[in-house]
Short mmCIF file of C-alpha atoms and ligand atoms in Angstrom, two decimals:
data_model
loop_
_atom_site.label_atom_id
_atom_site.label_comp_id
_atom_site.label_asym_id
_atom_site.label_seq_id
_atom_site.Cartn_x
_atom_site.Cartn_y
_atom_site.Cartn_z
CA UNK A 1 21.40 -0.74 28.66
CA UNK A 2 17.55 0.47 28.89
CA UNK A 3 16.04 0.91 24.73
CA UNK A 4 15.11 4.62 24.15
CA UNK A 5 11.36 4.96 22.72
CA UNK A 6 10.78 8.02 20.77
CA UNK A 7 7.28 8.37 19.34
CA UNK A 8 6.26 10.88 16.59
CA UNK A 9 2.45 12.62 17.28
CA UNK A 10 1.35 13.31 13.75
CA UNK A 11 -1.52 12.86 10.56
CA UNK A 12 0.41 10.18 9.54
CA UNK A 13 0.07 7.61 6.24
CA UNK A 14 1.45 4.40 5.17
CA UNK A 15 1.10 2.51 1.72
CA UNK A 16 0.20 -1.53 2.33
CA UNK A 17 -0.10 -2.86 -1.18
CA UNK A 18 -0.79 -1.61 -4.50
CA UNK A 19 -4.40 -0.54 -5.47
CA UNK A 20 -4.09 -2.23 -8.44
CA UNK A 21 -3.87 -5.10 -6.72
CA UNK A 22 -5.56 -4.34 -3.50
CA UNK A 23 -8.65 -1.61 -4.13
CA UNK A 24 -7.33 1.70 -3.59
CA UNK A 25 -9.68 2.00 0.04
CA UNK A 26 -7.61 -1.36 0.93
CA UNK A 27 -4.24 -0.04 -0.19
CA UNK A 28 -3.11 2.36 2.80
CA UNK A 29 -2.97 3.31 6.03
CA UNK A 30 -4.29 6.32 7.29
CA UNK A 31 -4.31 8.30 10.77
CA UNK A 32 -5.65 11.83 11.31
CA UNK A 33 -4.13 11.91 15.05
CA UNK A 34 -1.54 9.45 14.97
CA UNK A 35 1.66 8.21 16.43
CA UNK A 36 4.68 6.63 15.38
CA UNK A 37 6.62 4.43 18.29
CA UNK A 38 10.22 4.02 17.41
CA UNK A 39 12.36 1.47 19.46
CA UNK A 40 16.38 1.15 18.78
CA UNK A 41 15.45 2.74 15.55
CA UNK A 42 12.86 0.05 14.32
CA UNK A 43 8.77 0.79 14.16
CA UNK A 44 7.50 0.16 17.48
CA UNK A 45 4.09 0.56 16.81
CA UNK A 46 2.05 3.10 15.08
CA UNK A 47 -1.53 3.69 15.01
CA UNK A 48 -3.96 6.79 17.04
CA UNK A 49 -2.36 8.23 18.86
CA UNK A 50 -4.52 8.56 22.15
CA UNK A 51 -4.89 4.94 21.75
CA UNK A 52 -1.01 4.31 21.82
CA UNK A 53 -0.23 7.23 24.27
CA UNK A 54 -0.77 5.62 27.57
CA UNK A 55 1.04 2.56 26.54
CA UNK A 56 4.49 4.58 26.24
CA UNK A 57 7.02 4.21 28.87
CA UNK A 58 7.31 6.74 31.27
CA UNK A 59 11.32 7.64 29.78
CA UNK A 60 9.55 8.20 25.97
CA UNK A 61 10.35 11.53 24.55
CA UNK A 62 7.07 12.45 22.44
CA UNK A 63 7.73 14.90 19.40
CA UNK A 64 4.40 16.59 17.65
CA UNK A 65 4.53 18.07 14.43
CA UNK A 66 1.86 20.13 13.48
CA UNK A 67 -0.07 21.20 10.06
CA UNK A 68 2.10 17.87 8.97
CA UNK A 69 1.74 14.25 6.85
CA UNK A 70 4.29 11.78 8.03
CA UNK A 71 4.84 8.95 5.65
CA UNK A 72 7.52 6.37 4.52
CA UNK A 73 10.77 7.63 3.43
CA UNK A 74 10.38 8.22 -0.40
CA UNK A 75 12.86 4.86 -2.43
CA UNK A 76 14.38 6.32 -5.40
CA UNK A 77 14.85 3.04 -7.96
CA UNK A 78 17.48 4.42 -10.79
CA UNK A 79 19.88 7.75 -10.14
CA UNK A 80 23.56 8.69 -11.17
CA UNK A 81 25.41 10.24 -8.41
CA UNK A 82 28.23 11.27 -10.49
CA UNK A 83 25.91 12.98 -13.21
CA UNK A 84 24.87 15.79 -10.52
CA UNK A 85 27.03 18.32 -11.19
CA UNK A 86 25.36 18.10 -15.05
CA UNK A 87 21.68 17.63 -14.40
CA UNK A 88 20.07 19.95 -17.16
CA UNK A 89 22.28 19.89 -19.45
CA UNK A 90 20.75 21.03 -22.65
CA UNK A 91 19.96 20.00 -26.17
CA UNK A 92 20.13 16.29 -26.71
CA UNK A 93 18.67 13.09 -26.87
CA UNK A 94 19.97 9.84 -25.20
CA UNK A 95 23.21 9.09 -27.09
CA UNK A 96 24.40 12.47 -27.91
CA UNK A 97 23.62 13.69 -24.18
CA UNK A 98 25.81 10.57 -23.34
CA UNK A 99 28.55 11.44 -25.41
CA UNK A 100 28.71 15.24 -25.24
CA UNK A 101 27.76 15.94 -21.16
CA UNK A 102 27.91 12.50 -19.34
CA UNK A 103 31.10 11.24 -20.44
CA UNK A 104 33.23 13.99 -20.09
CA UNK A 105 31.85 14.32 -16.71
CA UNK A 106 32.14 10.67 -15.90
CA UNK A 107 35.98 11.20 -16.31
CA UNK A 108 36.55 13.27 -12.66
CA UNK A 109 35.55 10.14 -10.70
CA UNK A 110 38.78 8.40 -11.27
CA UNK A 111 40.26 11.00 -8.47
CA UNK A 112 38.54 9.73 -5.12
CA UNK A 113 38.56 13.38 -3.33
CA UNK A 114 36.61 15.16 -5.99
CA UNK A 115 34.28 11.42 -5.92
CA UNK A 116 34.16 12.35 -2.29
CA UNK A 117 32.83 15.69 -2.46
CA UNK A 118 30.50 15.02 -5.00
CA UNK A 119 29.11 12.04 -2.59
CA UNK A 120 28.40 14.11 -0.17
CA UNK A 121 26.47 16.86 -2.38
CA UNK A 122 24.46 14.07 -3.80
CA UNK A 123 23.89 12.44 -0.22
CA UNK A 124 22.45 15.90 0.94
CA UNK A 125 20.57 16.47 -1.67
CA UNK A 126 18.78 13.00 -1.71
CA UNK A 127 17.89 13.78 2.17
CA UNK A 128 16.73 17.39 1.57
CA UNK A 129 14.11 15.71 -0.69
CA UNK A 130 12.77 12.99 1.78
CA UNK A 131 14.60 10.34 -0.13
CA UNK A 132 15.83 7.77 2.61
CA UNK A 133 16.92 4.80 0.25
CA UNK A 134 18.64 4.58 -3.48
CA UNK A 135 19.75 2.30 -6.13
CA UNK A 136 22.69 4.21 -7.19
CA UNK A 137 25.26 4.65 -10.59
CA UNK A 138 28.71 5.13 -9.95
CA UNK A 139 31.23 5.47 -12.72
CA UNK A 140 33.61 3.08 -14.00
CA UNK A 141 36.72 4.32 -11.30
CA UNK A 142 35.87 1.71 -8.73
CA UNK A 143 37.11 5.12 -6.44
CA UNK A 144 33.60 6.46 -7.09
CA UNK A 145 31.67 3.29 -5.29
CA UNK A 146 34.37 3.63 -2.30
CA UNK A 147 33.68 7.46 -2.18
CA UNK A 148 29.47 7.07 -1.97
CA UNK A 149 29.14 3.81 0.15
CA UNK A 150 32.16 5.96 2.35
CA UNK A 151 29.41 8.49 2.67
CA UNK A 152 26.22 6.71 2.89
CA UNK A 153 28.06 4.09 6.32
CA UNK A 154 28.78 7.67 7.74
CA UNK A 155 24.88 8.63 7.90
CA UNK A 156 24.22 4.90 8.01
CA UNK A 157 21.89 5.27 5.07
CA UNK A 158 20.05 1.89 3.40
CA UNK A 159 21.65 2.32 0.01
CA UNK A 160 22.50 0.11 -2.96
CA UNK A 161 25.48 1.20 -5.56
CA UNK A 162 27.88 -0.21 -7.70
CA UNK A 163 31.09 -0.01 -10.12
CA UNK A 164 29.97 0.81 -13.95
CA UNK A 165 31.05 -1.89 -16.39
CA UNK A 166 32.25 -0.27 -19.84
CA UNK A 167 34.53 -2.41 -22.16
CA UNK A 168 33.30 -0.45 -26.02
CA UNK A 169 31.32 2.81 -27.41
CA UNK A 170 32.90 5.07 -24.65
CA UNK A 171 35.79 7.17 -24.73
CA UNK A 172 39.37 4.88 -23.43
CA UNK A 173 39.71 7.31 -20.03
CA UNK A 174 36.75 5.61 -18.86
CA UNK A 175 36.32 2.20 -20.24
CA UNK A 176 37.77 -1.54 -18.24
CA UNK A 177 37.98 -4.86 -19.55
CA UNK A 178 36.30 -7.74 -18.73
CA UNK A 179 39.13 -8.74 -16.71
CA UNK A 180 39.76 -5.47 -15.09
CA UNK A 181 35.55 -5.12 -14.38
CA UNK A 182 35.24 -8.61 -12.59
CA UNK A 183 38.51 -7.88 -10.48
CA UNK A 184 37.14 -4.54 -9.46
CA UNK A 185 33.72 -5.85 -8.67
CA UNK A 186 34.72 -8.31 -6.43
CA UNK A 187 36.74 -6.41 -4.75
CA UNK A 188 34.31 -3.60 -3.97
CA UNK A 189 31.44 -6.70 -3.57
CA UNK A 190 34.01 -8.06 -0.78
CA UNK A 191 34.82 -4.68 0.83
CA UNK A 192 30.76 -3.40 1.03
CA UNK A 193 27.97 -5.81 -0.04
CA UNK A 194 25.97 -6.39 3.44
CA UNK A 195 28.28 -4.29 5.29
CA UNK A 196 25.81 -2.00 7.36
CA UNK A 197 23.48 -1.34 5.56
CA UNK A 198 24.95 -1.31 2.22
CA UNK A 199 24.61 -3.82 -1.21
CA UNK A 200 26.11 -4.05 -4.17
CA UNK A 201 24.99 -3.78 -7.34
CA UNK A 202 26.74 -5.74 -10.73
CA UNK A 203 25.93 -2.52 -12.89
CA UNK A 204 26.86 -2.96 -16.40
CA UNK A 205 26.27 0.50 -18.14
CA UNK A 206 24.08 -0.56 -20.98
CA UNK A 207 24.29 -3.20 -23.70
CA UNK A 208 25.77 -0.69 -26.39
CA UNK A 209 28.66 -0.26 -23.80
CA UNK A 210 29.55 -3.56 -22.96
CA UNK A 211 30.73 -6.84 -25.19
CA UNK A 212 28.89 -9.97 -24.66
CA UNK A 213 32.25 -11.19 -22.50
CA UNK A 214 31.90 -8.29 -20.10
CA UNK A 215 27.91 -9.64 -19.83
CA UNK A 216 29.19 -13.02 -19.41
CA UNK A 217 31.47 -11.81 -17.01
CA UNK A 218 28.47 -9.77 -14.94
CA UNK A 219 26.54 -13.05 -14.83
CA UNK A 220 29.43 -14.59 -13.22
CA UNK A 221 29.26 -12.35 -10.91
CA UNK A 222 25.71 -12.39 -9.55
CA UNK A 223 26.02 -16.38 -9.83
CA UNK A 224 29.01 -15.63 -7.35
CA UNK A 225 27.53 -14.08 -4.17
CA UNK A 226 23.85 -14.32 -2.67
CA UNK A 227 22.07 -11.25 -3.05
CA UNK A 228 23.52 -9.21 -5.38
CA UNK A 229 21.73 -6.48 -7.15
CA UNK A 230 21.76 -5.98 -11.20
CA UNK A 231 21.45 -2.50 -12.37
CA UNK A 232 21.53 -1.46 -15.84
CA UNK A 233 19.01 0.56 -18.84
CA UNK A 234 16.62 -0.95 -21.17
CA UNK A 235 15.16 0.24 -24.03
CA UNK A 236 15.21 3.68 -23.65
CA UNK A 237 15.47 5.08 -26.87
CA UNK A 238 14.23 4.25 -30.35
CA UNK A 239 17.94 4.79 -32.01
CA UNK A 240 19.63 3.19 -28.72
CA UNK A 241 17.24 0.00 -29.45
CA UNK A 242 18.15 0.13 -33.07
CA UNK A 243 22.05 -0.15 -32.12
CA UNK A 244 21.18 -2.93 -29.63
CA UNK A 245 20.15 -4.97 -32.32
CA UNK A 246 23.21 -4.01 -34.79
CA UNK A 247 25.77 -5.31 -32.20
CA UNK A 248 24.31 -8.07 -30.96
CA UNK A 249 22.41 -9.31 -34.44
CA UNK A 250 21.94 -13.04 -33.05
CA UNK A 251 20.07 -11.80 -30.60
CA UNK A 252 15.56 -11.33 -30.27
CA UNK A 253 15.84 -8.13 -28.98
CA UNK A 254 17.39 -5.61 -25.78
CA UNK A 255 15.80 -7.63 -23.36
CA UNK A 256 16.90 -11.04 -24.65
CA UNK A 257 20.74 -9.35 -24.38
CA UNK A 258 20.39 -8.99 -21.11
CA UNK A 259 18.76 -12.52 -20.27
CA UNK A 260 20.87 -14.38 -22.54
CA UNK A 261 23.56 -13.59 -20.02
CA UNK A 262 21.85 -14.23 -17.00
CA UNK A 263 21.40 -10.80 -15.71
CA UNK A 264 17.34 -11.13 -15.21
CA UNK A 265 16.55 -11.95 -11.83
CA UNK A 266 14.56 -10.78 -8.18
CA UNK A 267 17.05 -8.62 -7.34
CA UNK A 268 17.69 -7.21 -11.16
CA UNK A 269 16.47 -3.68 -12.10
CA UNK A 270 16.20 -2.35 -15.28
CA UNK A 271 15.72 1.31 -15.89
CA UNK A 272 13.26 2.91 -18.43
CA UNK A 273 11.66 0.33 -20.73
CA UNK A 274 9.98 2.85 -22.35
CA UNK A 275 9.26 0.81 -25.47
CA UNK A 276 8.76 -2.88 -24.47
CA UNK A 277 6.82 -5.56 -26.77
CA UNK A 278 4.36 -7.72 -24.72
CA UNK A 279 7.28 -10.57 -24.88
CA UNK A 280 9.43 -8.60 -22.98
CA UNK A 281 6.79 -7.62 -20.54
CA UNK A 282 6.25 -11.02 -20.04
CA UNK A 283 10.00 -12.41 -20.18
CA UNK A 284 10.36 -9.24 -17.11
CA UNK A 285 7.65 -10.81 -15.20
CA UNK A 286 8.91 -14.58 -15.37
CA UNK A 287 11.63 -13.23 -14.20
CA UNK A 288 10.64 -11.04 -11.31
CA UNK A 289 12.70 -8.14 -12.94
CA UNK A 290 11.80 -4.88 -11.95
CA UNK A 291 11.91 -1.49 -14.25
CA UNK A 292 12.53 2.25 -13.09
CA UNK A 293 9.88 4.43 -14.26
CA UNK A 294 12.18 7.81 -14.81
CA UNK A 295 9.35 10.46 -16.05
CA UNK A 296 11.56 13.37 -15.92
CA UNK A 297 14.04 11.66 -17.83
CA UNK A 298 11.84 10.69 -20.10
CA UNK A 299 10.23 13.93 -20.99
CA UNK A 300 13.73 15.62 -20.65
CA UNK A 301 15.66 13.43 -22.91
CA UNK A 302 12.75 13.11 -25.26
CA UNK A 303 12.90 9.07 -24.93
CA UNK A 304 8.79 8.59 -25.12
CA UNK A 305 5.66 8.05 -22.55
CA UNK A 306 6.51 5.05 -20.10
CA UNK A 307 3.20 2.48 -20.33
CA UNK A 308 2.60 2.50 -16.58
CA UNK A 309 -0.62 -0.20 -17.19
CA UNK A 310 0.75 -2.49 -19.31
CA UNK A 311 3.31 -3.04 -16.45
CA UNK A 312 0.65 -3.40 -14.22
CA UNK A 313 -1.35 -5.94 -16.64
CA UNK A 314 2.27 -8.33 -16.92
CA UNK A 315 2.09 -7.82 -12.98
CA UNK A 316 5.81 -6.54 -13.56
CA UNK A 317 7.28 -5.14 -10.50
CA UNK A 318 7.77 -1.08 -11.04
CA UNK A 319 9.60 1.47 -8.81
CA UNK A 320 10.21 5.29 -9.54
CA UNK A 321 13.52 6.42 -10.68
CA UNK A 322 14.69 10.21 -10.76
CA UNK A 323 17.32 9.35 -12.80
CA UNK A 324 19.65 12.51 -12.26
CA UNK A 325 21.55 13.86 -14.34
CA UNK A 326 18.77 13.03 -16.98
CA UNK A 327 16.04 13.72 -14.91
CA UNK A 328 15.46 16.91 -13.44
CA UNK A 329 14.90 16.51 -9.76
CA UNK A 330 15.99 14.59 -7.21
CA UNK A 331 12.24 15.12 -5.73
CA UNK A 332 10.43 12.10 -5.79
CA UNK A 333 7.33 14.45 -5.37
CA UNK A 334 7.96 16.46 -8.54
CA UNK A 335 9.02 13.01 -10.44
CA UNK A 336 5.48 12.02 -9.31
CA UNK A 337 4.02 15.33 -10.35
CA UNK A 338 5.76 14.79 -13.94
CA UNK A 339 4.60 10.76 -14.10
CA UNK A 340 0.78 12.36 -13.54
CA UNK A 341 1.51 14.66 -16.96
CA UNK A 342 3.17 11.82 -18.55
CA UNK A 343 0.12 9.59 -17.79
CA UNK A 344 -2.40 12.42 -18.88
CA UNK A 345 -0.97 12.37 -22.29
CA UNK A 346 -1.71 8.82 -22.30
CA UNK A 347 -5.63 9.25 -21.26
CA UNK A 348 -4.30 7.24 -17.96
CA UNK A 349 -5.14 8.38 -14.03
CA UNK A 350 -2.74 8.21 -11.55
CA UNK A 351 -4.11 8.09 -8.34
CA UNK A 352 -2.36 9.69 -5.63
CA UNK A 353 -2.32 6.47 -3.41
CA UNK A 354 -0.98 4.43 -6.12
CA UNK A 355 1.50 7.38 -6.29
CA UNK A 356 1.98 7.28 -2.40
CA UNK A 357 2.47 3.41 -3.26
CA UNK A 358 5.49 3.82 -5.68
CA UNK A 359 7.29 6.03 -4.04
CA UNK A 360 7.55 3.66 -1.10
CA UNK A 361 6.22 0.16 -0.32
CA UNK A 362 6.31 -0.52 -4.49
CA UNK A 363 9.94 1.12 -4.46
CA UNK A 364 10.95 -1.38 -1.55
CA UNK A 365 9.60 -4.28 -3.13
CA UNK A 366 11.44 -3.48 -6.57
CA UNK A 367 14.45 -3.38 -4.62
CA UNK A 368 13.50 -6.78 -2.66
CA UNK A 369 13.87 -4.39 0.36
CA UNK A 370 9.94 -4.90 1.72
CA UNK A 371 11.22 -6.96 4.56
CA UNK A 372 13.32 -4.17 5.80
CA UNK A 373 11.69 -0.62 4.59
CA UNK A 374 8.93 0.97 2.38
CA UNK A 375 6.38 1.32 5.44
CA UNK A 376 5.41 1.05 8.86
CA UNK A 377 5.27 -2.54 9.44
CA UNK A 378 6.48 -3.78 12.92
CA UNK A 379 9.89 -4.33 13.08
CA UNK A 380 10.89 -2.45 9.93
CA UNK A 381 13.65 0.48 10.28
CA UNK A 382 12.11 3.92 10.82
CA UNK A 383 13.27 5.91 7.70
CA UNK A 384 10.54 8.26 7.15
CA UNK A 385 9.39 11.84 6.38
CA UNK A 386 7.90 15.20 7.44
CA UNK A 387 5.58 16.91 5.01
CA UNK A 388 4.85 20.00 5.48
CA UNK A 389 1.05 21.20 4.44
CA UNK A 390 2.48 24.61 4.81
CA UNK A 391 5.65 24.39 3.03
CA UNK A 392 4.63 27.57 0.35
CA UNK A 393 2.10 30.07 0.56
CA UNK A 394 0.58 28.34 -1.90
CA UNK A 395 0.68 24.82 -0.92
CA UNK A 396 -0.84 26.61 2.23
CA UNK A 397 -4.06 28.08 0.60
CA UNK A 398 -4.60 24.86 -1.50
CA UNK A 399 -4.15 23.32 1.47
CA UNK A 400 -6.93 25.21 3.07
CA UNK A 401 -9.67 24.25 0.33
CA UNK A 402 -8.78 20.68 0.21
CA UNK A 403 -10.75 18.96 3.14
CA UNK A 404 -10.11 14.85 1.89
CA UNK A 405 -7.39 12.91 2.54
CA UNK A 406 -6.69 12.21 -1.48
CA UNK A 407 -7.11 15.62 -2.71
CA UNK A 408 -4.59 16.41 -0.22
CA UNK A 409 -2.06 13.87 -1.20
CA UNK A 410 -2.59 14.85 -4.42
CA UNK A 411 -1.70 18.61 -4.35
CA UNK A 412 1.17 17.78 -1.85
CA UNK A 413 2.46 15.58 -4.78
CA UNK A 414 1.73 17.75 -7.38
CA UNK A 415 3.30 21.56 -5.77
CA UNK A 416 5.52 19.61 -3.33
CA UNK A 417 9.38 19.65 -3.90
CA UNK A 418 12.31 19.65 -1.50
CA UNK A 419 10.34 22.66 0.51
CA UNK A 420 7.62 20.46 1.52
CA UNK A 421 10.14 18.16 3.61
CA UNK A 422 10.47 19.70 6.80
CA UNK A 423 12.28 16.65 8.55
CA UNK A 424 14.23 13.17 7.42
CA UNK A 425 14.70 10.61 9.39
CA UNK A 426 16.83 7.40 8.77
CA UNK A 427 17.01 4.44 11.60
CA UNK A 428 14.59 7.24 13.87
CA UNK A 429 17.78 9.85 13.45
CA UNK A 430 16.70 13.17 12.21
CA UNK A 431 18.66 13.52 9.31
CA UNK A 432 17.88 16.64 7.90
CA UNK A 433 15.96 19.49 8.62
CA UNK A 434 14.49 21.62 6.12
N1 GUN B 501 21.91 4.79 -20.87
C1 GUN B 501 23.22 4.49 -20.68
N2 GUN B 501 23.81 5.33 -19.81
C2 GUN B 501 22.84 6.18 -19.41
C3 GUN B 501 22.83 7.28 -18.50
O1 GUN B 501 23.83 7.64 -17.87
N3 GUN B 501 21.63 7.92 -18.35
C4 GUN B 501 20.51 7.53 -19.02
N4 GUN B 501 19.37 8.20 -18.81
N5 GUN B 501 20.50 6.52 -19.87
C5 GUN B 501 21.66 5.85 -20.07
ZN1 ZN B 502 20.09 6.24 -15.93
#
């Protein structure tokens, strides 16, 4: 059978690096007039368009969108699928929040159907917002990881989830054993991890809910299977840290729980680290661990300012995290619009191409995923996006004072939200439509 080509006519923009690493001018991508060649759902090609034009196939089916940026599909590092029938819920900090709203809610997973349902909201939701890929909580019911990876094979979505692991400090309707946890894992690492385009993730809650056998056990685990994901928090909190170091006394510190187990690793992603000492940082970066940045969490939950350049000076790999239900958004612009504030009240810039940078190629590389998605290398699958410069009539009038590229970017990040995302694609399938 003949390949279809389907190219995309478009201002388009890719992230290549980080501009912390690379110069910002080196960092990206950018065409004014340019097109996007997708082949069996893989980048083709891009670059101008009337330079790529007459090199299509005759059969190519050409699609121009107008008063539009194209870019990367946005790679959301740290979210709770089950916690989105409770984002804003108000009042609390961390442990309360857990105890009073997240808990409680945590409990309807067990029953697959209403896991379903709630899949498929969450699914739909992620899309609306230009978010292609996700590293994904589930609950403890191992019925909740069937449900979402059920979901995300149907719209054959690059997604990464797992089983929570939850043996103390949580109510008994949703806490396992060591025993039950590795049983369940492996059996849900067997059924999904590389099917499609699916992994798994060994996702212990946190340390507070887990006993240094169920952390053994999680290690095992990951020293089981090649390519496993870890997903947990990390020092999110002040009192959280504080109880860290009450139940596990013998240990230096939150991070040193988590490596003393042998849970720190490429493919291992912490969320938060909010307050890290500079032997952490570096213990992350021997490592290769990566940390969500979660601003709207952070600012939500009142957990502190996230030290965005002291990750960059330990060179410790960072990707952005909505973290819903605690954050507030699923939109990776708005968590970018928040990380700005957060930054500002730390007398730190955040360029918009380091932003652009995060919520893609930086997200991908977190994940270990830059082989396979976070731009528009050759060969990579085509999950991308459709911004929409007239998406309010606001963002339109901006719009029409801002002439460069990175003032652009920069109010697109700053007003943009779900309206802004006219189109999703995954694998070159449209996937929503705004
Ligand atoms: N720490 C342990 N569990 C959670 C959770 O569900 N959300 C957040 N933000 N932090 C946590
Ligand atoms: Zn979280």
């Amino acid at each position: 059978a003949t390949s279809t080509v389907h190219a995309h006519r478009s201002a388009l923009i890719h992230s290549l690096g980080d501009p912390a690493k690379l110069g910002i001018e080196n960092s990206y991508q950018y065409f004014d007039d340019g097109l996007l060649v997708i082949e069996d759902g893989r980048i083709a090609a891009v670059g101008e368009a009337e330079k790529l034009l007459p090199g299509l196939p005759a059969a190519a089916q050409v699609t121009e969108h107008k008063d539009s940026l194209l870019c990367p599909g946005f790679i959301d590092t740290h979210i709770h699928y089950p916690q989105t029938g409770m984002i804003a819920a108000y009042g609390e900090q961390l442990l309360d929040w857990l105890n009073n709203y997240t808990f409680p809610t945590e409990q309807h997973f067990q029953d697959k159907e209403h896991a379903a349902g709630v899949a498929d909201i969450f699914l739909t939701e992620l899309l609306r917002n230009g978010t292609t890929t996700a590293l994904v909580f589930g609950t403890v019911h191992p019925e909740s990881v069937d449900a979402f990876f059920e979901a995300a094979e149907q719209r054959d979505l690059r997604m990464i989830a797992g089983k929570v692991m939850m043996d103390r400090n949580a109510p008994d309707y949703l806490t396992d054993t060591p025993e039950s946890s590795y049983k369940e894992s492996k059996a849900l690492i067997e059924r999904w991890h590389g099917k499609g385009r699916l992994h798994y993730a060994v996702t212990p809650r946190f340390a507070p809910t887990s006993t240094g056998e169920q952390l053994a056990v999680a290690g095992q685990l990951l020293g089981e299977y090649p390519d496993l994901y870890m997903h947990t928090h990390l020092s999110e909190n002040k009192k959280e840290i504080e109880w860290v170091k009450e139940l596990f006394p013998e240990r230096s510190g939150y991070l040193d729980v988590y490596d003393h187990y042998e849970l720190l690793g490429e493919r291992s992603v912490l969320a938060h680290g909010v307050h890290l000492s500079d032997c952490e940082c570096e213990r992350l970066a021997e490592t290769d661990s990566a940390i969500a940045f979660c601003p709207t969490s952070n600012l939500f939950l009142g957990s502190g300012l996230f030290n965005l350049p002291k990750m960059e000076a330990h060179n410790i790999k960072v990707g952005l995290g909505t973290d819903v239900g605690a954050g507030t958004s699923f939109s990776i612009l708005q968590t970018l619009n928040e990380a700005y504030k957060l930054m500002q009240l730390q007398q730190e810039k955040l360029n918009p191409f380091k932003s652009l940078y995060l919520a893609t190629l930086g997200g991908a590389q977190a994940l270990k995923l830059d082989d396979k998605i976070g731009n528009f290398s050759i060969g990579k699958e085509a999950d991308f996006v459709v911004l929409d410069y007239n998406a309010t009539p606001l963002m339109s009038y901006r719009m029409a004072q801002a002439k460069e590229l990175e003032e652009r970017l920069f109010v697109l990040m700053t007003l943009g939200d779900d309206r802004t995302i006219s189109e999703t694609f995954a694998m070159g399938r449209s996937v929503h439509q705004r």
